[in-house]
PDB file of C-alpha atoms in Angstrom:
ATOM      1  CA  UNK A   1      90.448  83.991 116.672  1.00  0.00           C
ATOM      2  CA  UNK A   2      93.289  81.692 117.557  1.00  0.00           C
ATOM      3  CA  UNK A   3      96.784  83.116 117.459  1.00  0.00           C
ATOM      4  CA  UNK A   4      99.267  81.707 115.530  1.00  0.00           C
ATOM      5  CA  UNK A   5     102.339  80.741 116.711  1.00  0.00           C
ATOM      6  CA  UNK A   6     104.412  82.779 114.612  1.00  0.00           C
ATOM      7  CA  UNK A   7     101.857  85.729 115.030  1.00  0.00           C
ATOM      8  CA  UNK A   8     103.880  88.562 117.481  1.00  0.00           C
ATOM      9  CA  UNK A   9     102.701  89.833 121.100  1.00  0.00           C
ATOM     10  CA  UNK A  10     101.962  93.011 120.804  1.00  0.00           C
ATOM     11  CA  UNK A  11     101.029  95.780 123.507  1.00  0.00           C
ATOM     12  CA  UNK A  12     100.624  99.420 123.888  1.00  0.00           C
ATOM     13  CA  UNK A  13     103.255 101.334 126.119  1.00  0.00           C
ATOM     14  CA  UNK A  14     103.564 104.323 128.214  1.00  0.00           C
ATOM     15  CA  UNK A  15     106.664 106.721 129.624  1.00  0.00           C
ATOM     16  CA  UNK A  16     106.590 109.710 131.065  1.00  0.00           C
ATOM     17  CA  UNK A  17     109.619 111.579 130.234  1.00  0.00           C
ATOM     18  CA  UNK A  18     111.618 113.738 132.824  1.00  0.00           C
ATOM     19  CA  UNK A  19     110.178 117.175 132.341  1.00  0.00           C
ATOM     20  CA  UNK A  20     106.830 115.170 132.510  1.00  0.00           C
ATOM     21  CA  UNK A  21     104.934 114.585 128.403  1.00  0.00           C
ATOM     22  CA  UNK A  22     103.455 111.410 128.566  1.00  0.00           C
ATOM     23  CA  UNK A  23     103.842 109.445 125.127  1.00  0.00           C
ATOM     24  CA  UNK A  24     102.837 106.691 123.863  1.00  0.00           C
ATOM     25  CA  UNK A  25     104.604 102.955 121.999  1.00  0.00           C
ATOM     26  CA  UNK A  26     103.803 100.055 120.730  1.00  0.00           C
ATOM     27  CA  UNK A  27     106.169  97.192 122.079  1.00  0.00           C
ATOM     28  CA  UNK A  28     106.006  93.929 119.237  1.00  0.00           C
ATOM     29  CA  UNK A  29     107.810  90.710 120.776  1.00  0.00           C
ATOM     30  CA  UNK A  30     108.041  87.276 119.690  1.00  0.00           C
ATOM     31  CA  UNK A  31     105.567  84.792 121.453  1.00  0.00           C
ATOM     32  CA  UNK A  32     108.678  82.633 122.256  1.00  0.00           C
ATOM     33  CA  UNK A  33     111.651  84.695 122.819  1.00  0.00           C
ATOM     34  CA  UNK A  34     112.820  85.695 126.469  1.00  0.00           C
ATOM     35  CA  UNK A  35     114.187  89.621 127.397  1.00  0.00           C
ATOM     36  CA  UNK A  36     117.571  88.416 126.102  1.00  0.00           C
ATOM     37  CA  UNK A  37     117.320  91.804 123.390  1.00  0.00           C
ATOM     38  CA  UNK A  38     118.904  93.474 121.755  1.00  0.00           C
ATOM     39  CA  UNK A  39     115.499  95.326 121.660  1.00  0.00           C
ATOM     40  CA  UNK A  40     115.184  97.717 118.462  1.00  0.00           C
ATOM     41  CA  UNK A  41     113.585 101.103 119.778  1.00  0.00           C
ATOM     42  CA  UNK A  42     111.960 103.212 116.193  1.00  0.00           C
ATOM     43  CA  UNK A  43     111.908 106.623 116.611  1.00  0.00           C
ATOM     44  CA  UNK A  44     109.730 108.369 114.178  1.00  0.00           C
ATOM     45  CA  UNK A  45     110.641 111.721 112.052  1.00  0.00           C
ATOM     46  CA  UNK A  46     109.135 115.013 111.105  1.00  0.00           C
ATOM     47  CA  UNK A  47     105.217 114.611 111.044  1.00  0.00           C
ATOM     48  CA  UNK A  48     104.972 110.950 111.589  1.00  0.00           C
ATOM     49  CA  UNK A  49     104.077 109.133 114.762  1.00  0.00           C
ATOM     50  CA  UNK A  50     104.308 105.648 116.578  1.00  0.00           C
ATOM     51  CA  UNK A  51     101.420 104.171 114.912  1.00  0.00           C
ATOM     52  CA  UNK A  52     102.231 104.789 111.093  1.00  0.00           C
ATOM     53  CA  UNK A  53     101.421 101.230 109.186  1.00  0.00           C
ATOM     54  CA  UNK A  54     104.951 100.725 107.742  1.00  0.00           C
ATOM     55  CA  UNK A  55     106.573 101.598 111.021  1.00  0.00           C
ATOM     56  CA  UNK A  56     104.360  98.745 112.887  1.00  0.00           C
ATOM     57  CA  UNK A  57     104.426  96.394 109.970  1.00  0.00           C
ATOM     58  CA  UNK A  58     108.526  96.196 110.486  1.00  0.00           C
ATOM     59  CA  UNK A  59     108.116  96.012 114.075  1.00  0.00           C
ATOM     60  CA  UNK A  60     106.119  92.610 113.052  1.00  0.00           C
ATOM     61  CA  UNK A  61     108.209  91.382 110.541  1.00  0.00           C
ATOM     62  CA  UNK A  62     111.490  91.537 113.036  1.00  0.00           C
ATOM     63  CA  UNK A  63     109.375  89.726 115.451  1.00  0.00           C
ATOM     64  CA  UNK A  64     109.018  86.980 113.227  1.00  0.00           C
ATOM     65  CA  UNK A  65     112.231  86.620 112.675  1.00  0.00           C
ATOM     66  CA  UNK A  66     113.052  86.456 116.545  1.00  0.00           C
ATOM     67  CA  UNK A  67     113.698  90.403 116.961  1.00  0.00           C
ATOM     68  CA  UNK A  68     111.466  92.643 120.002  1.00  0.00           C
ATOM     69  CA  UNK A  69     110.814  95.987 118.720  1.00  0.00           C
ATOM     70  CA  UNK A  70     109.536  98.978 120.221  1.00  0.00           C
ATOM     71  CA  UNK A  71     107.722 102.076 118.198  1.00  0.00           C
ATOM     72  CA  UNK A  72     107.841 105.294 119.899  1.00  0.00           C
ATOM     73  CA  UNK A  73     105.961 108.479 120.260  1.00  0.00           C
ATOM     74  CA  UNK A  74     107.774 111.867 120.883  1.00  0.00           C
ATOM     75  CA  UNK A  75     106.923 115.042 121.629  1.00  0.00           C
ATOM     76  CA  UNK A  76     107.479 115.975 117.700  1.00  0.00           C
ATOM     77  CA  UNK A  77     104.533 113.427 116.433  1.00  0.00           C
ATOM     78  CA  UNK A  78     102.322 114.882 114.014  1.00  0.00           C
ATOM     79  CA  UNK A  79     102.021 118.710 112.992  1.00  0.00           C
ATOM     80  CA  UNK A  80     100.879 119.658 116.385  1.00  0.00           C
ATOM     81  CA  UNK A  81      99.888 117.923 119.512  1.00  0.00           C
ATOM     82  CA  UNK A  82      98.907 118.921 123.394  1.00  0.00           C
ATOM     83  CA  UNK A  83     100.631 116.825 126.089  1.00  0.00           C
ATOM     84  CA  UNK A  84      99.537 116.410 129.460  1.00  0.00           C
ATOM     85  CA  UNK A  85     101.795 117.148 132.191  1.00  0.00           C
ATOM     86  CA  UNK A  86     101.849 117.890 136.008  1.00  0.00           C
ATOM     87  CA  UNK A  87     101.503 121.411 135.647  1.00  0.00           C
ATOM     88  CA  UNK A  88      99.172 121.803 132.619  1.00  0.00           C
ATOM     89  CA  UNK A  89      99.361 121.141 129.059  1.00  0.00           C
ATOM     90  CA  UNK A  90     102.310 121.798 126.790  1.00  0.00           C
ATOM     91  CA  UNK A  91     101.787 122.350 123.208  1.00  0.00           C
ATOM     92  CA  UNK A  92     104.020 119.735 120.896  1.00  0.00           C
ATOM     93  CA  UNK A  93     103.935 117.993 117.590  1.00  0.00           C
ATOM     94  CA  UNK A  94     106.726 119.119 115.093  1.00  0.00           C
ATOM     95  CA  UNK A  95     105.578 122.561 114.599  1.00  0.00           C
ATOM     96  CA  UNK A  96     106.695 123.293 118.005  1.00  0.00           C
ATOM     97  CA  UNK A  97     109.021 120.827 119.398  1.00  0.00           C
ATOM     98  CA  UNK A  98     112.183 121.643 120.887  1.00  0.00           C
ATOM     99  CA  UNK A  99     115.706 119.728 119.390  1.00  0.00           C
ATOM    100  CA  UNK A 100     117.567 120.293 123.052  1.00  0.00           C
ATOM    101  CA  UNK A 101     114.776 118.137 124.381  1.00  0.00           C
ATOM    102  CA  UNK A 102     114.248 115.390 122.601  1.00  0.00           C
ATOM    103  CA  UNK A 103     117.203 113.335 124.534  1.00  0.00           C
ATOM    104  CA  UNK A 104     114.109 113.261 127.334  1.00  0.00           C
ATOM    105  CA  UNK A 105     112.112 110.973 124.879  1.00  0.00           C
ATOM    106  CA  UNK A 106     114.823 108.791 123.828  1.00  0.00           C
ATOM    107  CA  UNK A 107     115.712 108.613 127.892  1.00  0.00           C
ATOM    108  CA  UNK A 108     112.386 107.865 128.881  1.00  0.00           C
ATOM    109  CA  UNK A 109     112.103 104.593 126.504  1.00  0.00           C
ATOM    110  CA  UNK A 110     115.430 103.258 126.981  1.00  0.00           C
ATOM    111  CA  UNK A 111     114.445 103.438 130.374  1.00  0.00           C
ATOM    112  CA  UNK A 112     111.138 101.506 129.644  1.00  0.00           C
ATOM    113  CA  UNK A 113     113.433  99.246 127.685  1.00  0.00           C
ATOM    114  CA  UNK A 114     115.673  98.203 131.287  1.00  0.00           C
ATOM    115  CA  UNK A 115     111.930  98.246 132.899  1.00  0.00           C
ATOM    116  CA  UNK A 116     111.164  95.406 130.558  1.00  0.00           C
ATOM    117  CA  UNK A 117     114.209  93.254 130.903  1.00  0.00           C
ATOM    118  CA  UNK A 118     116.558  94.228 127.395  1.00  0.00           C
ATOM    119  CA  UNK A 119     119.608  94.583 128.274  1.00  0.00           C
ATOM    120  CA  UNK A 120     120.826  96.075 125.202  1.00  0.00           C
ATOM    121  CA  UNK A 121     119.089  98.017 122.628  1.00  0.00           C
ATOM    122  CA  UNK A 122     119.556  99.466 118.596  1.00  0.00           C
ATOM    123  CA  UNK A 123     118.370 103.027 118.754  1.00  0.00           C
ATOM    124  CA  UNK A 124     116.270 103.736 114.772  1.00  0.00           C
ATOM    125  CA  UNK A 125     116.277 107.242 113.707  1.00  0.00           C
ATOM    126  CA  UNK A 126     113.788 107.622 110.832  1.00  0.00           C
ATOM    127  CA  UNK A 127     114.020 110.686 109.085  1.00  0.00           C
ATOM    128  CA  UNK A 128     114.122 113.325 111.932  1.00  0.00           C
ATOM    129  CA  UNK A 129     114.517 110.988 114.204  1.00  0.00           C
ATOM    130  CA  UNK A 130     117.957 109.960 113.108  1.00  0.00           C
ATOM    131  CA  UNK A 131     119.777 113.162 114.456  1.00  0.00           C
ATOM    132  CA  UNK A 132     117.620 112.864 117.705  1.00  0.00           C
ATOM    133  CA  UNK A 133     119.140 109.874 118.219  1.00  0.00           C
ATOM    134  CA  UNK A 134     122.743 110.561 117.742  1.00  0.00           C
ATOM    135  CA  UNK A 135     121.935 113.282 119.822  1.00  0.00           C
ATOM    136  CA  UNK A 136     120.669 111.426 122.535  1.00  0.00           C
ATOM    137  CA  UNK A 137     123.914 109.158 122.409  1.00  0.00           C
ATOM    138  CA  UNK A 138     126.052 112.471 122.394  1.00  0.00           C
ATOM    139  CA  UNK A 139     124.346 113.758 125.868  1.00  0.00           C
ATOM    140  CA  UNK A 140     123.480 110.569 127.843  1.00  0.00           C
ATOM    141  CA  UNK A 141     126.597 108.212 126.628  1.00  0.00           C
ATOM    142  CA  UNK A 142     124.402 105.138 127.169  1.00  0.00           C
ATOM    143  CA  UNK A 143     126.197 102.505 127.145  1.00  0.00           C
ATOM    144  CA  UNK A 144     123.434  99.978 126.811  1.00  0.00           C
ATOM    145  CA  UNK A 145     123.204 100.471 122.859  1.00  0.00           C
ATOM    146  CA  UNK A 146     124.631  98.504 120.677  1.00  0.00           C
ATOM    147  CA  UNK A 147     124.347 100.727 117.619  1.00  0.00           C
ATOM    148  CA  UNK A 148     122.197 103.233 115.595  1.00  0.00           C
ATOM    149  CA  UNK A 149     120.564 102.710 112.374  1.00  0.00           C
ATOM    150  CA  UNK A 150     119.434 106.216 110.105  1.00  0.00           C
ATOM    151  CA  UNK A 151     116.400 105.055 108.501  1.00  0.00           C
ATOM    152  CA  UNK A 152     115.732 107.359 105.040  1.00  0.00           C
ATOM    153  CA  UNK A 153     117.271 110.473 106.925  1.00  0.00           C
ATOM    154  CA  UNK A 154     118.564 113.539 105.392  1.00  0.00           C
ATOM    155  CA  UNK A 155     119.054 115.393 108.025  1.00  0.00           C
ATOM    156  CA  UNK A 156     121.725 113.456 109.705  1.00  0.00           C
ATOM    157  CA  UNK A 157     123.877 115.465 107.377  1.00  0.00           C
ATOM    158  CA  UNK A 158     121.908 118.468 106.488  1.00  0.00           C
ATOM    159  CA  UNK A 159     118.964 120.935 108.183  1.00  0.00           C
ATOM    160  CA  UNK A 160     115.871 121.241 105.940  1.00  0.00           C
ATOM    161  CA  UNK A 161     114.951 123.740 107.907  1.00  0.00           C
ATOM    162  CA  UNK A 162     117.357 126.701 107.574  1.00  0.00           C
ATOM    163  CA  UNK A 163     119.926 125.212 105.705  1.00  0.00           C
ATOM    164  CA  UNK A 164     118.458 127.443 102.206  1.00  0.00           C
ATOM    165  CA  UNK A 165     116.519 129.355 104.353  1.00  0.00           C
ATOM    166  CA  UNK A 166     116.655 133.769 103.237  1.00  0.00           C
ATOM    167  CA  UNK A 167     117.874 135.961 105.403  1.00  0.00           C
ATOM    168  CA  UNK A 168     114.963 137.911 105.979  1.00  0.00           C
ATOM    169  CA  UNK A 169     112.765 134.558 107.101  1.00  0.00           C
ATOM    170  CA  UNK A 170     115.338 134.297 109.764  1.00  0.00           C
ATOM    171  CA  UNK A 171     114.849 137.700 110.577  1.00  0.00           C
ATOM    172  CA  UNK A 172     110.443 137.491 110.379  1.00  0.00           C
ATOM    173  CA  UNK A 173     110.691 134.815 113.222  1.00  0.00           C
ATOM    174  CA  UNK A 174     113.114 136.683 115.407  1.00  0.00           C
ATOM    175  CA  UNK A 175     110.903 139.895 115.065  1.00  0.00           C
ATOM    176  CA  UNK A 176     107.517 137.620 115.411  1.00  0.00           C
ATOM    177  CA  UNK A 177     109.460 136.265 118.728  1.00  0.00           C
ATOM    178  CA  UNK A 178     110.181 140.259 120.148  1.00  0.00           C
ATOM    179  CA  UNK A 179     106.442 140.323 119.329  1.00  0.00           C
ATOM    180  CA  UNK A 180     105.420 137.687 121.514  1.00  0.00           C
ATOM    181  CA  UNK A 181     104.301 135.579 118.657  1.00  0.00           C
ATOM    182  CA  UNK A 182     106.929 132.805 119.188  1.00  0.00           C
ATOM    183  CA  UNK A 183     103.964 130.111 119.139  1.00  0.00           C
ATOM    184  CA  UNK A 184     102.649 131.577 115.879  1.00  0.00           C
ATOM    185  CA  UNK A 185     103.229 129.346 112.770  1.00  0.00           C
ATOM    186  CA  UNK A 186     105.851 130.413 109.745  1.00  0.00           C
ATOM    187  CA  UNK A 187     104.337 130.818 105.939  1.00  0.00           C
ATOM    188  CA  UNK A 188     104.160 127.481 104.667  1.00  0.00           C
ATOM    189  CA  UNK A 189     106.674 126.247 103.000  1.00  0.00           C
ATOM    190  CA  UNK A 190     109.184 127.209 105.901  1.00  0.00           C
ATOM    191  CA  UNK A 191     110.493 123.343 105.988  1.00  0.00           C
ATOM    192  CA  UNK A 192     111.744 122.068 102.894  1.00  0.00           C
ATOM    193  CA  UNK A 193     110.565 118.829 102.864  1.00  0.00           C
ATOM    194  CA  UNK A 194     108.011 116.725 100.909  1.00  0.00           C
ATOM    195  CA  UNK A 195     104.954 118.569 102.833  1.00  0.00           C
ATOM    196  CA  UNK A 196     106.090 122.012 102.327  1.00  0.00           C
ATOM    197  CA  UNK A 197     105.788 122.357 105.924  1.00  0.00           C
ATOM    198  CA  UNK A 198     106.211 124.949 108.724  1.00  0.00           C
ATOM    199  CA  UNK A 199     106.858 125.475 112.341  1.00  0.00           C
ATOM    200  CA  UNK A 200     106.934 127.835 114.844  1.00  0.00           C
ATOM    201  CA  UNK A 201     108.627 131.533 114.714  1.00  0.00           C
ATOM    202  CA  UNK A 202     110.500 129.841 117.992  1.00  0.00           C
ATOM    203  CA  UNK A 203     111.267 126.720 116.600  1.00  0.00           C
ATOM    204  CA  UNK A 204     112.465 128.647 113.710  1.00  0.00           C
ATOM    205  CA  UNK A 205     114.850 131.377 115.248  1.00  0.00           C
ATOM    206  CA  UNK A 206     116.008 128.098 118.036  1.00  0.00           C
ATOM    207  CA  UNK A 207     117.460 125.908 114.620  1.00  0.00           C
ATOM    208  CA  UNK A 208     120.756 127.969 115.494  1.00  0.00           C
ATOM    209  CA  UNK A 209     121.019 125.408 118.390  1.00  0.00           C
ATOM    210  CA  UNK A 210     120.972 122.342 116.082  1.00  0.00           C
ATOM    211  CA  UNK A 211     123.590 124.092 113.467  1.00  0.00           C
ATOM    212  CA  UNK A 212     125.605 124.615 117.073  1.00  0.00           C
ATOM    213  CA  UNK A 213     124.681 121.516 119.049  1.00  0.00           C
ATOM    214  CA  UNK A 214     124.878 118.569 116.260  1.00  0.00           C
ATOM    215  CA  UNK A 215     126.182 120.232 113.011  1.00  0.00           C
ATOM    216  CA  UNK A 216     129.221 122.094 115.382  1.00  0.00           C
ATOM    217  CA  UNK A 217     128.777 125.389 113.085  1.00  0.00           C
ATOM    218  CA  UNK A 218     130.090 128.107 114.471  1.00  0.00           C
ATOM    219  CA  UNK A 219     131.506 126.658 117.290  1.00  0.00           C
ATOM    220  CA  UNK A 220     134.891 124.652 118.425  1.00  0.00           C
ATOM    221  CA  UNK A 221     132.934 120.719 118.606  1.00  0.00           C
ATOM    222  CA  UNK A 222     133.110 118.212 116.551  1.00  0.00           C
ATOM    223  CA  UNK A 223     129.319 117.258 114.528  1.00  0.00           C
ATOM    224  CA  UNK A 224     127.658 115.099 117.402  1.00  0.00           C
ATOM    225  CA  UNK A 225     128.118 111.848 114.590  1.00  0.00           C
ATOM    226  CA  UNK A 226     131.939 112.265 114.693  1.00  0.00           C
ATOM    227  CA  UNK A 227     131.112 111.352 118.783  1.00  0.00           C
ATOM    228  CA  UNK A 228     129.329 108.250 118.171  1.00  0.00           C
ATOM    229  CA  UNK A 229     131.523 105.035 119.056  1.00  0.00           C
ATOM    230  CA  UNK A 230     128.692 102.300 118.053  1.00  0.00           C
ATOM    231  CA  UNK A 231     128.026 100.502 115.036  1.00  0.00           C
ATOM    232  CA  UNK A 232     125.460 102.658 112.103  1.00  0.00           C
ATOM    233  CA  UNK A 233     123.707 100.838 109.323  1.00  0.00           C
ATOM    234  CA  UNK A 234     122.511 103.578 107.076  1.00  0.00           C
ATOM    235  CA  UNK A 235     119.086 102.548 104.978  1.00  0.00           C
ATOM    236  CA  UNK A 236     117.632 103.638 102.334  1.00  0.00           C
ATOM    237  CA  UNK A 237     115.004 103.412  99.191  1.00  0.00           C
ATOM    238  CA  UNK A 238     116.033 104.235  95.959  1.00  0.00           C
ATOM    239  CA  UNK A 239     113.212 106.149  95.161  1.00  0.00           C
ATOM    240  CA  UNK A 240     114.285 108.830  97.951  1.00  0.00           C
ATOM    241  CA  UNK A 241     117.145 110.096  95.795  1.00  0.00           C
ATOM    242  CA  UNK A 242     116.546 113.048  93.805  1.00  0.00           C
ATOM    243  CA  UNK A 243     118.884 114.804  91.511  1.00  0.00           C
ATOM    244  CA  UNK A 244     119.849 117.737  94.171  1.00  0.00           C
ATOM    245  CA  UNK A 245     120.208 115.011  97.125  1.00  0.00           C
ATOM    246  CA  UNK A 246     122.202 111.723  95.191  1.00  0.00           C
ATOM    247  CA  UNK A 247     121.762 108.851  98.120  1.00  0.00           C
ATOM    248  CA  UNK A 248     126.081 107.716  97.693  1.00  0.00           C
ATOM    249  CA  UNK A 249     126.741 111.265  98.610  1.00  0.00           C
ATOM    250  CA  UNK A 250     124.264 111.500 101.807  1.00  0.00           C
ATOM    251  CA  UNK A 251     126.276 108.120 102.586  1.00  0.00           C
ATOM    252  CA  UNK A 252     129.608 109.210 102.146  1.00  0.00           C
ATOM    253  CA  UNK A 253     129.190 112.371 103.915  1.00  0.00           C
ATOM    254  CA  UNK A 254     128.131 109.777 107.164  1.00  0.00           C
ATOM    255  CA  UNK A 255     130.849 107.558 106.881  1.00  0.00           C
ATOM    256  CA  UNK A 256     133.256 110.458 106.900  1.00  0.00           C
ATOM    257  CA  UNK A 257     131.964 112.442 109.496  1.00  0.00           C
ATOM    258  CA  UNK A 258     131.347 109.222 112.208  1.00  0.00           C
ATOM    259  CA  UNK A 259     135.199 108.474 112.807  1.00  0.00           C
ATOM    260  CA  UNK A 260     134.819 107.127 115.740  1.00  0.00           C
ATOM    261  CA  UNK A 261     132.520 104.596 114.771  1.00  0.00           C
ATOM    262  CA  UNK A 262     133.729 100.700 114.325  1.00  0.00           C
ATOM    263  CA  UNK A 263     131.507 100.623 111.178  1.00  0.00           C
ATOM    264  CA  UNK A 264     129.402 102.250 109.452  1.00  0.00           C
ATOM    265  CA  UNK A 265     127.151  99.703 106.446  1.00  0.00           C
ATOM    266  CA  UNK A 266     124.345 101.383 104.823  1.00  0.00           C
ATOM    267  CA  UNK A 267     122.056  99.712 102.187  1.00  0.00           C
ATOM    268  CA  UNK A 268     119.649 101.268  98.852  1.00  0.00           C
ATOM    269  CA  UNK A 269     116.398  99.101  99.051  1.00  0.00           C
ATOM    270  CA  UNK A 270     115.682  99.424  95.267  1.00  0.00           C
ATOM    271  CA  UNK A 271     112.203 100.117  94.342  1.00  0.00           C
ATOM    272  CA  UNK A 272     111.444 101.521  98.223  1.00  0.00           C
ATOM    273  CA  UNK A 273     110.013 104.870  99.067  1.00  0.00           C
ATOM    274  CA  UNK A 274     111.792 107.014 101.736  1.00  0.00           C
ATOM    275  CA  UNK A 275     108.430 105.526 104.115  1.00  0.00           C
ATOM    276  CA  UNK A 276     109.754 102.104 102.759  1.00  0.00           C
ATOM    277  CA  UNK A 277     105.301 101.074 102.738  1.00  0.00           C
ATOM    278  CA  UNK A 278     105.386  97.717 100.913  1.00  0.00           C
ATOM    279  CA  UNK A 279     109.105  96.508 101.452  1.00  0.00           C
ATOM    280  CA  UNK A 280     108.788  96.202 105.415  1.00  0.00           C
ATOM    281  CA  UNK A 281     110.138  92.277 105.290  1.00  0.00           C
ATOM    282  CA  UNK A 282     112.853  93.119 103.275  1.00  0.00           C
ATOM    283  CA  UNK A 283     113.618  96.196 105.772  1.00  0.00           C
ATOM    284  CA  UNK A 284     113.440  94.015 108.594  1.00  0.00           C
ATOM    285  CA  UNK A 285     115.913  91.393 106.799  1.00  0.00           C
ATOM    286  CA  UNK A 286     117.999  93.906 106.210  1.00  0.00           C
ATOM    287  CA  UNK A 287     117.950  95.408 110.208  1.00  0.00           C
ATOM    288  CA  UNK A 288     118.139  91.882 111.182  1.00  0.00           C
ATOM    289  CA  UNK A 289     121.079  90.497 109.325  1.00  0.00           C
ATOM    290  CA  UNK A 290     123.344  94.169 110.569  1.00  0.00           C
ATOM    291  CA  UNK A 291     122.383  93.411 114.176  1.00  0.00           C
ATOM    292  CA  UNK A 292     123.948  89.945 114.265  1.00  0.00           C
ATOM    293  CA  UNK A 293     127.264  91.923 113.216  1.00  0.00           C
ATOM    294  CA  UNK A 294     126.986  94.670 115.655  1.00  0.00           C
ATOM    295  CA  UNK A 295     126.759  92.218 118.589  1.00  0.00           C
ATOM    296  CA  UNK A 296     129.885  90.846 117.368  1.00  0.00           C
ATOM    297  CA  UNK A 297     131.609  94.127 117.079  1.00  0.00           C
ATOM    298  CA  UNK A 298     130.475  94.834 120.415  1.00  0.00           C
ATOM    299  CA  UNK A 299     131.381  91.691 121.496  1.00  0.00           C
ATOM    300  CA  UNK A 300     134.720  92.116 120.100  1.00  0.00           C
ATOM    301  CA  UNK A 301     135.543  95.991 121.536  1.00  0.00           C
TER     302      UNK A 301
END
């Protein structure tokens, strides 16, 4: 089949991060564009993974319109998932991911990014992968990225995980860690989120980190957001909101904790899901049309 002209370039990645997981990406370019960038990196959230049909679709639809994109695999895809390494293989996927690592995903494909010849980059945080991204910008201080965008993410602002969590579950994973059950899965229903998922008793007990680390409870630091000095665009569908999580209110909450941020935009795609499946052009538009304005910002700094 002849390609078309306006039909992407599309080819499957690889990194292997610093303490050694290989993952996997999809890099979609257009057929005419050079490495001039900014390249838009999409990191995936809580169960998902590089591949998912909206997340690709996007990455098509901002190559059309003269944007590379990159979706990325890290070590949370899926529920579960065994990565090869060096020394063996390390058991991964959401269930039993580690927040404190996940800068070595985001490291490993910015670094594929330079490989490549971007550069610049916009760092996507869907879901989950929104605080993973701050996060990363907290720790590494890359100054290669131009800004962040929080794709349909709650927990930029709040932890499904613990944040209504009883005492005593708290308590089970702690004991099932003394145990030696650490890897063992929670009840279901542990995560509060549309699955009425679970992870692991360590996983569990270790969410103290992220209330320490990015929320700054219990301790003397600012949230890692109020540290981020790029551009955000906030995004998303209407049909996310629910009556105990109103979208102006996860928005407001952003724009007041980011203060050092030279903007922070956000848009409610009417109609969309929090996957946005079916509205990818008009997510890509949207993407688009904010990174022209962040380059000028930076531009401007």
């Amino acid at each position: 089949m002849q390609r078309k002209t306006s039909d992407p370039i599309e080819k499957l990645v690889f990194v292997t991060t610093e303490d050694g997981l290989e993952l996997e990406g999809l890099l979609i370019t257009p057929q005419s564009a050079g490495r001039t960038g900014p390249l838009i990196i999409w990191v995936h959230g809580m169960h998902r993974r590089f591949s998912q049909r909206e997340f690709v679709e996007i990455g098509r639809q901002l190559a059309r319109l003269g944007r590379p994109f990159l979706t990325v695999n890290t070590r949370g895809h899926d529920l579960g998932a065994w990565f090869r390494t060096p020394t063996g293989f390390v058991l991964g996927g959401t269930a039993w991911e580690q927040f404190i690592d996940s800068p070595f995903d985001i490291a490993a494909w910015t670094e594929l990014a330079r490989k490549e010849g971007y550069k610049n980059y916009i760092l996507v945080g869907a879901g989950y992968g929104a605080p993973k991204v701050v996060f990363y910008q907290v720790q590494r201080q890359d100054r290669q990225l131009v800004g962040c965008v929080f794709a349909s993410s709650g927990t930029i602002v709040r932890d499904k995980i613990t944040d209504l969590a009883p005492a005593e579950t708290t308590a089970l994973a702690k004991s099932m860690i003394a145990e030696g059950r650490g890897q063992e899965l929670m009840a279901m229903g542990a995560v509060s989120d549309s699955f009425g998922s679970t992870v692991s008793a360590q996983v569990y007990a270790d969410r103290a980190h992220i209330h320490r680390e990015f929320y700054g409870e219990g301790s003397d630091r600012p949230p890692a957001l109020a540290q981020i000095r790029q551009a955000i665009f906030v995004l998303y569908g209407s049909k996310a909101e629910r009556r105990d999580r109103p979208l102006p209110a996860f928005i407001e909450t952003i724009r007041r904790t980011a203060v050092q941020s030279p903007s922070v935009q956000a848009k409610i795609i009417d109609g969309a899901t929090n996957t946005f499946l079916g509205y990818e052009a008009v997510v890509a538009r949207e993407i688009s049309g904010w990174i022209d304005q962040a380059l000028t910002l930076q531009a401007s700094a």
